Short mmCIF file of C-alpha atoms in Angstrom, two decimals:
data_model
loop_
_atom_site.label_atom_id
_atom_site.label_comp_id
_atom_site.label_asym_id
_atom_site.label_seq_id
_atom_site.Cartn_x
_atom_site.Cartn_y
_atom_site.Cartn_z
CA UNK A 17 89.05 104.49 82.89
CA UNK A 18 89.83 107.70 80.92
CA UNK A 19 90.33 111.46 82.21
CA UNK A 20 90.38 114.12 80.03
CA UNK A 21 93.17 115.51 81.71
CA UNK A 22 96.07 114.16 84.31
CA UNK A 23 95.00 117.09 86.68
CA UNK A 24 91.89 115.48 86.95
CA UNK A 25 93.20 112.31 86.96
CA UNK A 26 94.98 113.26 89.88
CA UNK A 27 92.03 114.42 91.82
CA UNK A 28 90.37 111.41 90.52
CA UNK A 29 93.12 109.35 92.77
CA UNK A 30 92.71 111.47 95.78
CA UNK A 31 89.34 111.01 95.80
CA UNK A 32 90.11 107.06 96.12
CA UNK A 33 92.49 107.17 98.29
CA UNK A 34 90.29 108.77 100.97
CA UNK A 35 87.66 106.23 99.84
CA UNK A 36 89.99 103.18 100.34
CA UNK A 37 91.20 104.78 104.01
CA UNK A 38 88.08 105.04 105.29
CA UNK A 39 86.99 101.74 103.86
CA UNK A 40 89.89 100.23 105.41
CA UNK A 41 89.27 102.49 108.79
CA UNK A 42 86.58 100.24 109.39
CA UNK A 43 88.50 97.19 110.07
CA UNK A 44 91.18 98.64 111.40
CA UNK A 45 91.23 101.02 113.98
CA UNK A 46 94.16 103.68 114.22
CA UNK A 47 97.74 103.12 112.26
CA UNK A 48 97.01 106.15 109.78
CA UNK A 49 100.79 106.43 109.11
CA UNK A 50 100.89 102.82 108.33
CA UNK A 51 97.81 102.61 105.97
CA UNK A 52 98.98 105.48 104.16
CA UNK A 53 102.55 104.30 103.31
CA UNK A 54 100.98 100.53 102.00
CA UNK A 55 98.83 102.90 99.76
CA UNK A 56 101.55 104.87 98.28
CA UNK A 57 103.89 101.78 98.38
CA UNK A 58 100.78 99.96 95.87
CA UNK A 59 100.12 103.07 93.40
CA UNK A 60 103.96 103.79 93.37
CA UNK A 61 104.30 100.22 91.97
CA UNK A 62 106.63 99.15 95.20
CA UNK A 63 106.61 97.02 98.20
CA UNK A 64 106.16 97.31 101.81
CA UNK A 65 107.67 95.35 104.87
CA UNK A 66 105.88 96.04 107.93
CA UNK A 67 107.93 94.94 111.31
CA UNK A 68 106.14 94.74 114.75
CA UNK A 69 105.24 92.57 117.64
CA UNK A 70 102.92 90.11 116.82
CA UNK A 71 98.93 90.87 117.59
CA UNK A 72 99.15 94.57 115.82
CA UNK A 73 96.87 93.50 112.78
CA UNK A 74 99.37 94.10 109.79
CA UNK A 75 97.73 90.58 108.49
CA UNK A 76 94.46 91.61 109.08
CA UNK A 77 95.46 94.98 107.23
CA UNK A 78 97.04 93.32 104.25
CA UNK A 79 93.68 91.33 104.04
CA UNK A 80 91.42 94.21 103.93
CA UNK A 81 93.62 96.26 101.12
CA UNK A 82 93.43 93.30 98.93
CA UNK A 83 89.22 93.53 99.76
CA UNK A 84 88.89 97.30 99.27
CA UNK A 85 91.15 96.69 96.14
CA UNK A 86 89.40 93.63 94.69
CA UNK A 87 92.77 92.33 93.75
CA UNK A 88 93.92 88.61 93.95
CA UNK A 89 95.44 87.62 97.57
CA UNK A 90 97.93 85.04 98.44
CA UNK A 91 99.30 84.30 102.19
CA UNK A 92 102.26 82.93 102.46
CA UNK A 93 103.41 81.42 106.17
CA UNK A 94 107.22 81.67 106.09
CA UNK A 95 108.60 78.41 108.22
CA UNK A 96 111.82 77.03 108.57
CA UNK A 97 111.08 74.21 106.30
CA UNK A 98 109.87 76.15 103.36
CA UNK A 99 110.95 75.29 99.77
CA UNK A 100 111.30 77.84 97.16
CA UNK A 101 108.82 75.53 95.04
CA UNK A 102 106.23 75.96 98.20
CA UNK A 103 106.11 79.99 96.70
CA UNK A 104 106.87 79.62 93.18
CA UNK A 105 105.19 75.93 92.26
CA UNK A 106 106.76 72.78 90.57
CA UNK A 107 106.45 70.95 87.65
CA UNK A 108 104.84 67.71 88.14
CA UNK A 109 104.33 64.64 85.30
CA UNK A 110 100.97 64.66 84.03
CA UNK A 111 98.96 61.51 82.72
CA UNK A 112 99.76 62.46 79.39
CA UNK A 113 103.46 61.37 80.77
CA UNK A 114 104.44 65.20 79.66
CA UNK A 115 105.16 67.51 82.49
CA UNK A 116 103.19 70.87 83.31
CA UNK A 117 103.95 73.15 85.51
CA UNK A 118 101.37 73.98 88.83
CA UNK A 119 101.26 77.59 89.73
CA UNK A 120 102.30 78.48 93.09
CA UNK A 121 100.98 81.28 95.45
CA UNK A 122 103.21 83.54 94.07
CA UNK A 123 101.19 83.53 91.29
CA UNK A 124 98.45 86.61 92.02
CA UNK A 125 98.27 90.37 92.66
CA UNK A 126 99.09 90.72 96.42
CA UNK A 127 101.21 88.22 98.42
CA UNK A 128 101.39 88.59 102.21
CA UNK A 129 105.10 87.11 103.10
CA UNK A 130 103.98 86.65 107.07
CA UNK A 131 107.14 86.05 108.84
CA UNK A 132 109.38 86.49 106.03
CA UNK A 133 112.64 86.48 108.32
CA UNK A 134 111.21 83.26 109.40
CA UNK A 135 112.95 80.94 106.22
CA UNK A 136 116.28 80.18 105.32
CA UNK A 137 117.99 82.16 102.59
CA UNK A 138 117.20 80.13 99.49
CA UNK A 139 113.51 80.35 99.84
CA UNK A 140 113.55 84.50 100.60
CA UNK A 141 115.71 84.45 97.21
CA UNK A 142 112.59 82.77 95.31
CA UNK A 143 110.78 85.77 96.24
CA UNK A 144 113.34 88.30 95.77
CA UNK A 145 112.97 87.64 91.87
CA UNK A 146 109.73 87.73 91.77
CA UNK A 147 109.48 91.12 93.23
CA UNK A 148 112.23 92.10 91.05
CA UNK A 149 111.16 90.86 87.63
CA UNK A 150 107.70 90.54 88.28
CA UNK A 151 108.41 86.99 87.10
CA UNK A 152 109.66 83.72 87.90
CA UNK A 153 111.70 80.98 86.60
CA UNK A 154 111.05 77.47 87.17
CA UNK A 155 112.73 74.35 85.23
CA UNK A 156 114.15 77.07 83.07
CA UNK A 157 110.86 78.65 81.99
CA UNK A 158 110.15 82.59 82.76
CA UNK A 159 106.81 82.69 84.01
CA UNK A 160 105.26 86.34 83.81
CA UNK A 161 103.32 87.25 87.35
CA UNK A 162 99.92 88.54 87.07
CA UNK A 163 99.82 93.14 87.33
CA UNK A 164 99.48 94.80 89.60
CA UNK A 165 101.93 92.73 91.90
CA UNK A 166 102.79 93.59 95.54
CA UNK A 167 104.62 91.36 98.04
CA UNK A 168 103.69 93.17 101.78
CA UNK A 169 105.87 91.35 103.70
CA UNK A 170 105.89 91.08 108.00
CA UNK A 171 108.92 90.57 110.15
CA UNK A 172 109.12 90.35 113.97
CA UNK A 173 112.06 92.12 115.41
CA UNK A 174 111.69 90.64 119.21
CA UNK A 175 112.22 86.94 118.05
CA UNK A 176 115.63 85.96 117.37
CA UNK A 177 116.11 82.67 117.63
CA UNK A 178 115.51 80.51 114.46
CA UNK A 179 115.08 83.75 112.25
CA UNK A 180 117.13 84.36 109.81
CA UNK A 181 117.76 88.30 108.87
CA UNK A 182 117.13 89.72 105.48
CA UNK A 183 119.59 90.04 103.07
CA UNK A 184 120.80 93.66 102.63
CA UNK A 185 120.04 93.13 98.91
CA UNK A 186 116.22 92.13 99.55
CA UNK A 187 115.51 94.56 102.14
CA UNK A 188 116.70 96.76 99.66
CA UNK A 189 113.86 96.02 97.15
CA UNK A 190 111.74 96.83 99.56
CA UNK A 191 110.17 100.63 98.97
CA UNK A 192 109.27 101.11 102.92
CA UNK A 193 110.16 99.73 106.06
CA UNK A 194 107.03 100.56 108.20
CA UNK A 195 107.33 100.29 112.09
CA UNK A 196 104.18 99.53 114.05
CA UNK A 197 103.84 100.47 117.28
CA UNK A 198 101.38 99.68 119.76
CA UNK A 199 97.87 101.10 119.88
CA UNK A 200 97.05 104.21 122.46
CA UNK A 201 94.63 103.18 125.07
CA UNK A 202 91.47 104.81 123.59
CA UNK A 203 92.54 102.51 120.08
CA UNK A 204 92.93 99.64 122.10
CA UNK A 205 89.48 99.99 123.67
CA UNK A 206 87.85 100.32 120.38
CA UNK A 207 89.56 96.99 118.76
CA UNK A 208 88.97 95.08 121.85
CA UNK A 209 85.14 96.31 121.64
CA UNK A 210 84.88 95.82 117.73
CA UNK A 211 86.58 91.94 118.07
CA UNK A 212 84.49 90.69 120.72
CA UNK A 213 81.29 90.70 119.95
CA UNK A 214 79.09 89.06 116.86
CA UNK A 215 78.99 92.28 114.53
CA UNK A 216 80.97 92.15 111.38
CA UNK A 217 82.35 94.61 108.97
CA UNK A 218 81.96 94.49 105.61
CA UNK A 219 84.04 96.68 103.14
CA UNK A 220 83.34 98.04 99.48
CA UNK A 221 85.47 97.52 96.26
CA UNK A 222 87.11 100.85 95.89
CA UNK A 223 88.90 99.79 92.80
CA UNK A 224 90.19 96.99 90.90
CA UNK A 225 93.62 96.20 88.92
CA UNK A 226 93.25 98.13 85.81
CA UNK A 227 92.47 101.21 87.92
CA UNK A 228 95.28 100.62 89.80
CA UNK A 229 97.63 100.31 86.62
CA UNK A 230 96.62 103.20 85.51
CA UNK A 231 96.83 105.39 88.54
CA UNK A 232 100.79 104.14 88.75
CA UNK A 233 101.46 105.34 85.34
CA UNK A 234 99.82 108.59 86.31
CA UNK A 235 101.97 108.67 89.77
CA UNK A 236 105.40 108.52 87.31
CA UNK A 237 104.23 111.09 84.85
CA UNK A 238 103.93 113.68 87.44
CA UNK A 239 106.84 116.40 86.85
CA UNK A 240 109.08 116.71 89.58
CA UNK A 241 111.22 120.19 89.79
CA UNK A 242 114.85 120.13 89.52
CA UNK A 243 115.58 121.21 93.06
CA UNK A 244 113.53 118.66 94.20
CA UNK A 245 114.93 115.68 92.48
CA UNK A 246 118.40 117.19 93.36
CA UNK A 247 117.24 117.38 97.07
CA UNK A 248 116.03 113.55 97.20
CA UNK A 249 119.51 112.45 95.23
CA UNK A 250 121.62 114.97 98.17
CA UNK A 251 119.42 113.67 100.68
CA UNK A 252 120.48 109.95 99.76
CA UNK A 253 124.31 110.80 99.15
CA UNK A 254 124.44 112.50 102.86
CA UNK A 255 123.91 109.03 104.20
CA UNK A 256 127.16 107.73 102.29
CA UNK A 257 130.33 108.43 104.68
CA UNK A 258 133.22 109.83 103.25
CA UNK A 259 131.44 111.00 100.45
CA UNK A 260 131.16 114.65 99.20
CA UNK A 261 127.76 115.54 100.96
CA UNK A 262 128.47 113.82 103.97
CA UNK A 263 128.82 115.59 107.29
CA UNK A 264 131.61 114.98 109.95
CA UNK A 265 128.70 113.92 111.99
CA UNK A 266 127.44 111.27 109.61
CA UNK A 267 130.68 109.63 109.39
CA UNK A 268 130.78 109.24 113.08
CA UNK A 269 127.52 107.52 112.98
CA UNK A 270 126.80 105.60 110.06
CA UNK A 271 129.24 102.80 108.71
CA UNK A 272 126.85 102.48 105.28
CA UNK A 273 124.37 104.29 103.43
CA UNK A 274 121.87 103.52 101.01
CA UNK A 275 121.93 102.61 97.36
CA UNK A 276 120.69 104.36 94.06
CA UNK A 277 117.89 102.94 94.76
CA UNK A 278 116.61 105.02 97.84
CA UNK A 279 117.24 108.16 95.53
CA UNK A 280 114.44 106.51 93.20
CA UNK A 281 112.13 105.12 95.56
CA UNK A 282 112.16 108.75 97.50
CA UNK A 283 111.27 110.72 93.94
CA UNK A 284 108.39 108.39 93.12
CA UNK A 285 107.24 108.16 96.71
CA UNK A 286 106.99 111.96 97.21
CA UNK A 287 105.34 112.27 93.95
CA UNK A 288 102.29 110.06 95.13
CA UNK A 289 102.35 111.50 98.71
CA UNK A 290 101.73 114.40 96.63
CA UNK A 291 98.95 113.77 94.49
CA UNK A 292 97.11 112.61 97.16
CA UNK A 293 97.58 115.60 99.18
CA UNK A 294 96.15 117.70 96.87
CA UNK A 295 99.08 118.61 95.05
CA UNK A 296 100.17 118.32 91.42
CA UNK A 297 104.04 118.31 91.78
CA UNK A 298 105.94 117.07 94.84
CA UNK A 299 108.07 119.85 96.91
CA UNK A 300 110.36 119.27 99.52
CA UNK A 301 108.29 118.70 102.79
CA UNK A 302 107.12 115.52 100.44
CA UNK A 303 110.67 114.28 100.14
CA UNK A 304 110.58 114.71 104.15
CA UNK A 305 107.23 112.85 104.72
CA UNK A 306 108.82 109.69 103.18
CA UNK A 307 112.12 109.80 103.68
CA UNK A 308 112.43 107.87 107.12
CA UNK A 309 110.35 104.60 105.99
CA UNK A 310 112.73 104.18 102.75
CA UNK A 311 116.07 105.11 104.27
CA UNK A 312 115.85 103.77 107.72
CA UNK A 313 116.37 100.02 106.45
CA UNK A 314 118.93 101.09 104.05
CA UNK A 315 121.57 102.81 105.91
CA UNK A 316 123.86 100.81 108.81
CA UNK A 317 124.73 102.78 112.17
CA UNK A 318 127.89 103.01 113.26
CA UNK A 319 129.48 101.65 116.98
CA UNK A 320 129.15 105.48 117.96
CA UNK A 321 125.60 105.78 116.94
CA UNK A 322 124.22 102.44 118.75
CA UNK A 323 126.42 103.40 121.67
CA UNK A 324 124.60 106.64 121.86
CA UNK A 325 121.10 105.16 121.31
CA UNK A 326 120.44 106.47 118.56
CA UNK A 327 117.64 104.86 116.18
CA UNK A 328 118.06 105.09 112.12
CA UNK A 329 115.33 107.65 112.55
CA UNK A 330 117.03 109.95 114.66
CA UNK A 331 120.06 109.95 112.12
CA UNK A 332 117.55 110.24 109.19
CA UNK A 333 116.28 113.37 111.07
CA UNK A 334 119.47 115.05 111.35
CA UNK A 335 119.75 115.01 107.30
CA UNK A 336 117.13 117.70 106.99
#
C-alpha cells in the first residue's frame, strides 16, 4: 500500500476511517465518541479500556472492529480463578518426550480483556507485558506477539465486591479510559428494534494489518509545532501539585498527577485526531479533544475535590 505522498496518505486514512465508522454504525447504534477514541487508540498503536455498566455493547463493539478490520480476535473472560498461563499458554511434554510450548489467546492482533478488574493481580501482570513489549515470556523464552496488537480491555465500575482494581502502573499503559454512558431514548429504541427480530448485519473488511501498520507509522511522522508539543507537555505538568505549572487550585484538588507518559500519549493522540479531521498537523483544540480520556485515569483527586463532587473530568476541564 504505497502513496506518493504522506498528504495523500493522510487523506487516504480519513477516507477509512469514515468507512470503518459507518461500517461499524451498523452494528452499533450511537457511542460516536466511543468508536472514535478505539479508532485513534488502534492507528496510534495504543490501547483502550472502556468502563460501563454491563449491557452497553463495548463487547459487541470490540467484535465488530476486529470484523471491519479483518484482524485476528481473541476474548478473554477475566475470572477470579484465572492463571497467567490461561492468557499467555504453557509448555506441555510432547510425545517426542521434548516439551513445546502451546500458544495462548494472547497470541493474535486484538484481545478483548472482558472484565479485566475481575482477576487477581498476577494474572493482570501477564497481560501488562504483553501490552508493553508486545511480547511474552514463558519458561524463560521471549515469544514475539503477532502486529498490529491491541488489548481493549472492559471494567465495571458498579461491582465491587470480588474485583480487584487496576494497578496504577497498568492503567497507566492504557492510552484512553473511555466512559460509556447509557443510550438516549431514541438509541435505545433503535437497538431494541435492530436485536429483536431475525435480520442480521453484515459488515465489510475496511482494512487489514499491513494497512494498519502502515497508517501508524504515518500517524508518528506527522510534524507537530513547537507550541503544541509544549502545550500537551504544560498541560500534563499542571496536573502535578506542587510543581511549577501547577495552580493553587490544583493542589487543593488533586493529590497525584500523571506520568511522562500522558505527555506522549496526548502528542500522538492529537496527531491522529488530526489527520482524520482533515488536518495535516495537530493544533491545540486537538490536544483538547483527547485530553480527558488519557488524563482522567491518570491523575488522583484530592479529599477536597471528592468532597466537592467533582469528577476527574471537571478538574481536567479547568486545565484549559
Amino acid at each position: 500500500m504505497q502513496h506518493r505522498s504522506d498528504v495523500e496518505a493522510a487523506d487516504a486514512l480519513k477516507q477509512a476511517f469514515q468507512q470503518i465508522r459507518a461500517e461499524i454504525g451498523k452494528v452499533i447504534v450511537g457511542q460516536d465518541e466511543v468508536i472514535k477514541f478505539v479508532l485513534i487508540s488502534i492507528f496510534s498503536n495504543g490501547h483502550c479500556l472502556l468502563v460501563g455498566v454491563p449491557g452497553l455493547a463495548k463487547t459487541l463493539l470490540v467484535q465488530t472492529v476486529s470484523q471491519v478490520l479483518d484482524l485476528d480476535f481473541k476474548r478473554i473472560q477475566f475470572t477470579p480463578d484465572l492463571m497467567p498461563s490461561d492468557i499467555i499458554g504453557s509448555e506441555i511434554l510432547g510425545e517426542d518426550r521434548n516439551f513445546k510450548f502451546i500458544h495462548g489467546p494472547v497470541f493474535s492482533n486484538i484481545i478483548l480483556a472482558d472484565e479485566i478488574n475481575r482477576t487477581p493481580p498476577k494474572t493482570q501482570a501477564a497481560l501488562l507485558e504483553a501490552m508493553q513489549e508486545k511480547a511474552v515470556t514463558a519458561a524463560g523464552v521471549t515469544h514475539k506477539l503477532a502486529q498490529p496488537f491491541f488489548v481493549l480491555a472492559t471494567q465495571n465500575p458498579i461491582e465491587q465486591e470480588g474485583t480487584y482494581p487496576l494497578p496504577e502502573a497498568q492503567l497507566d499503559r492504557f492510552m484512553f479510559n473511555v466512559a460509556l454512558s447509557y443510550p438516549s431514548f431514541k438509541e435505545e429504541l433503535q437497538v431494541v428494534k435492530n436485536t429483536t427480530s431475525t435480520n442480521i448485519v453484515e459488515v465489510n473488511k475496511i482494512l487489514n494489518a499491513q494497512q494498519i501498520i502502515y497508517f501508524q507509522q504515518l500517524v508518528r511522522n506527522i510534524p507537530v509545532t513547537d507550541n503544541v508539543m509544549e502545550y500537551a507537555v504544560k498541560l500534563v505538568s499542571k496536573t502535578r501539585p506542587n510543581s511549577e505549572f501547577a495552580t493553587p487550585q490544583i493542589n487543593r484538588l488533586l493529590s497525584w498527577g500523571a506520568g511522562p507518559r500522558a505527555s506522549q500519549f496526548l502528542v500522538l493522540g492529537a496527531k491522529c485526531h488530526a489527520v482524520l479531521n482533515g488536518k495535516y498537523s495537530p493544533d491545540i483544540e486537538d490536544v483538547q479533544a483527547v485530553a480527558k480520556p488519557i488524563l482522567s485515569h491518570r491523575i488522583v483527586r484530592s479529599y477536597h475535590a471528592e468532597a466537592e463532587g467533582l469528577s476527574a473530568a471537571d478538574i481536567i476541564e479547568q486545565l484549559f
